[in-house]
mmCIF file of C-alpha atoms in Angstrom:
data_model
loop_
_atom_site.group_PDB
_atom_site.id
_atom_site.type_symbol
_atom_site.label_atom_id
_atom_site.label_comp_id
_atom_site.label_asym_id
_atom_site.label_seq_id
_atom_site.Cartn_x
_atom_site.Cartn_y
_atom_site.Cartn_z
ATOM 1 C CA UNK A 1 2.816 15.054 -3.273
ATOM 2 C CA UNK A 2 6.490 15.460 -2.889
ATOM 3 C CA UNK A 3 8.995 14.018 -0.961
ATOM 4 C CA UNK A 4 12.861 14.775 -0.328
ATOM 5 C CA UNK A 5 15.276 13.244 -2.683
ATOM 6 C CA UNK A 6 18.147 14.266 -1.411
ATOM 7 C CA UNK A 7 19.808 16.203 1.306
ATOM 8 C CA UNK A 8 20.270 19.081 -0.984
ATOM 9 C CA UNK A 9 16.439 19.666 -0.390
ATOM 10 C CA UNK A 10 15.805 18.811 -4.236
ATOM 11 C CA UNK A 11 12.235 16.995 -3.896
ATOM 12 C CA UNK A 12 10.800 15.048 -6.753
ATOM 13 C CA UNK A 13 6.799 15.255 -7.609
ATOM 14 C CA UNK A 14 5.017 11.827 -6.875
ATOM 15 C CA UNK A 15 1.916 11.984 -9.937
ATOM 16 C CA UNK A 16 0.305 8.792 -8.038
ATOM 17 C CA UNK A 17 -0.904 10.430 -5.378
ATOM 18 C CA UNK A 18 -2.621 13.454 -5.255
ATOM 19 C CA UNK A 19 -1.826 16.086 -3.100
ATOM 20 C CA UNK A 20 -5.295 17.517 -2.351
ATOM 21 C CA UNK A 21 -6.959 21.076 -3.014
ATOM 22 C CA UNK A 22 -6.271 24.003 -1.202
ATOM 23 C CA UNK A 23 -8.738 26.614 -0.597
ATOM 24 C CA UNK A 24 -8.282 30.302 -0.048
ATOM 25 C CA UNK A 25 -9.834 29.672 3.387
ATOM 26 C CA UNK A 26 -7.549 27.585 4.371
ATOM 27 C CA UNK A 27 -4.646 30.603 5.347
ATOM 28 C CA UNK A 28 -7.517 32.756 6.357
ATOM 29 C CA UNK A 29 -7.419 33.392 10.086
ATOM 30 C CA UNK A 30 -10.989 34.795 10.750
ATOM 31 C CA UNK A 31 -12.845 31.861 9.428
ATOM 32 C CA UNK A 32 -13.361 28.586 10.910
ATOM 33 C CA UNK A 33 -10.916 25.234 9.637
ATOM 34 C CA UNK A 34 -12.683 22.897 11.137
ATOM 35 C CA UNK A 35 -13.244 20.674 7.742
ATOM 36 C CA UNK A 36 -9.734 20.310 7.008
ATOM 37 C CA UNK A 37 -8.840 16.994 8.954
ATOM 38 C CA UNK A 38 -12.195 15.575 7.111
ATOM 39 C CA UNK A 39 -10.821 16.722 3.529
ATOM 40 C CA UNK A 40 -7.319 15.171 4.240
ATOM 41 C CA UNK A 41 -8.898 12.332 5.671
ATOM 42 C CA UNK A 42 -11.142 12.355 2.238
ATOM 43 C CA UNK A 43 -8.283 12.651 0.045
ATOM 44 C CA UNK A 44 -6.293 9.898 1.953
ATOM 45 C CA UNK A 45 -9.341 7.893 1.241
ATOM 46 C CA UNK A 46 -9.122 8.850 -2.597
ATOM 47 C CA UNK A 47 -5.470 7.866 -2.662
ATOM 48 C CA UNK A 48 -6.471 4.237 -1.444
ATOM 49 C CA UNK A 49 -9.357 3.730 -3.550
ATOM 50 C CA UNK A 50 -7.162 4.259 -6.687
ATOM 51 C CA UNK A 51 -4.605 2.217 -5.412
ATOM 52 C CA UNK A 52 -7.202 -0.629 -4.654
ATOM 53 C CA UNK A 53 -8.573 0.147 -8.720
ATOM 54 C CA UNK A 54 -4.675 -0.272 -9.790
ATOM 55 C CA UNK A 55 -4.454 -3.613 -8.023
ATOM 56 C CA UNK A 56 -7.833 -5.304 -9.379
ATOM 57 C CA UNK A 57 -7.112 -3.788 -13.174
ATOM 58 C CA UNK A 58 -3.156 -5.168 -12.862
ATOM 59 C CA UNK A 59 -4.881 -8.444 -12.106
ATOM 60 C CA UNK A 60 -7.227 -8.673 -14.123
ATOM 61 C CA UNK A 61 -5.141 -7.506 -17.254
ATOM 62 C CA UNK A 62 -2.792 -10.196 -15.717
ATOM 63 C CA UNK A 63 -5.697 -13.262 -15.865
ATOM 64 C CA UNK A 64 -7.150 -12.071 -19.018
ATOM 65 C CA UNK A 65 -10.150 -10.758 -17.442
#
Protein backbone atom coordinates (compact mmCIF):
# COMPACT_ATOMS: atom_id res chain seq x y z
CA UNK A 1 0.00 0.00 0.00
CA UNK A 2 1.08 3.52 -0.48
CA UNK A 3 0.25 6.62 0.87
CA UNK A 4 1.18 10.40 0.03
CA UNK A 5 4.26 11.76 1.58
CA UNK A 6 4.22 14.87 0.48
CA UNK A 7 2.39 17.40 -1.55
CA UNK A 8 4.72 16.87 -4.38
CA UNK A 9 2.69 13.55 -4.92
CA UNK A 10 5.98 11.50 -3.96
CA UNK A 11 4.26 8.39 -2.09
CA UNK A 12 6.30 6.01 -0.05
CA UNK A 13 5.54 1.99 -0.17
CA UNK A 14 4.13 0.71 3.27
CA UNK A 15 5.75 -3.33 3.24
CA UNK A 16 3.32 -4.00 6.41
CA UNK A 17 0.43 -4.13 4.74
CA UNK A 18 -0.31 -5.74 1.74
CA UNK A 19 -1.95 -4.24 -0.96
CA UNK A 20 -3.96 -7.18 -2.34
CA UNK A 21 -3.94 -9.06 -5.86
CA UNK A 22 -5.30 -7.80 -8.84
CA UNK A 23 -6.78 -9.90 -11.42
CA UNK A 24 -7.05 -9.36 -15.12
CA UNK A 25 -10.83 -9.45 -14.55
CA UNK A 26 -10.88 -6.91 -12.52
CA UNK A 27 -10.61 -3.93 -15.61
CA UNK A 28 -12.62 -6.24 -17.74
CA UNK A 29 -16.01 -4.72 -18.46
CA UNK A 30 -17.99 -7.79 -19.82
CA UNK A 31 -17.53 -9.94 -16.82
CA UNK A 32 -19.15 -9.75 -13.58
CA UNK A 33 -17.07 -7.91 -10.24
CA UNK A 34 -19.18 -8.90 -7.91
CA UNK A 35 -16.30 -10.67 -5.60
CA UNK A 36 -14.26 -7.72 -5.28
CA UNK A 37 -15.76 -6.05 -2.02
CA UNK A 38 -15.38 -9.82 -0.50
CA UNK A 39 -11.53 -9.97 -1.59
CA UNK A 40 -10.85 -6.43 -0.12
CA UNK A 41 -12.83 -7.26 2.72
CA UNK A 42 -10.53 -10.66 2.81
CA UNK A 43 -7.40 -8.88 2.52
CA UNK A 44 -8.43 -6.24 5.19
CA UNK A 45 -8.98 -9.28 7.26
CA UNK A 46 -5.34 -10.58 6.39
CA UNK A 47 -3.88 -7.22 7.31
CA UNK A 48 -5.45 -7.58 10.93
CA UNK A 49 -4.63 -11.04 11.54
CA UNK A 50 -0.88 -10.25 11.04
CA UNK A 51 -1.10 -7.35 13.01
CA UNK A 52 -2.84 -9.37 15.88
CA UNK A 53 0.38 -12.23 15.23
CA UNK A 54 2.87 -9.04 15.60
CA UNK A 55 1.28 -8.07 18.90
CA UNK A 56 1.20 -11.67 20.68
CA UNK A 57 5.00 -12.51 19.24
CA UNK A 58 6.22 -8.71 20.54
CA UNK A 59 4.81 -9.92 23.83
CA UNK A 60 5.75 -12.86 24.15
CA UNK A 61 9.47 -12.18 23.02
CA UNK A 62 8.92 -9.35 25.63
CA UNK A 63 7.88 -12.01 28.75
CA UNK A 64 10.24 -14.60 27.65
CA UNK A 65 7.65 -16.79 26.36
Amino acid sequence: MTHKTNRYGIYEVNHTKFGGVIYPSDFSTMTPNGNIAERIASDLRFDENCRKNLVTRSMKNYYGG
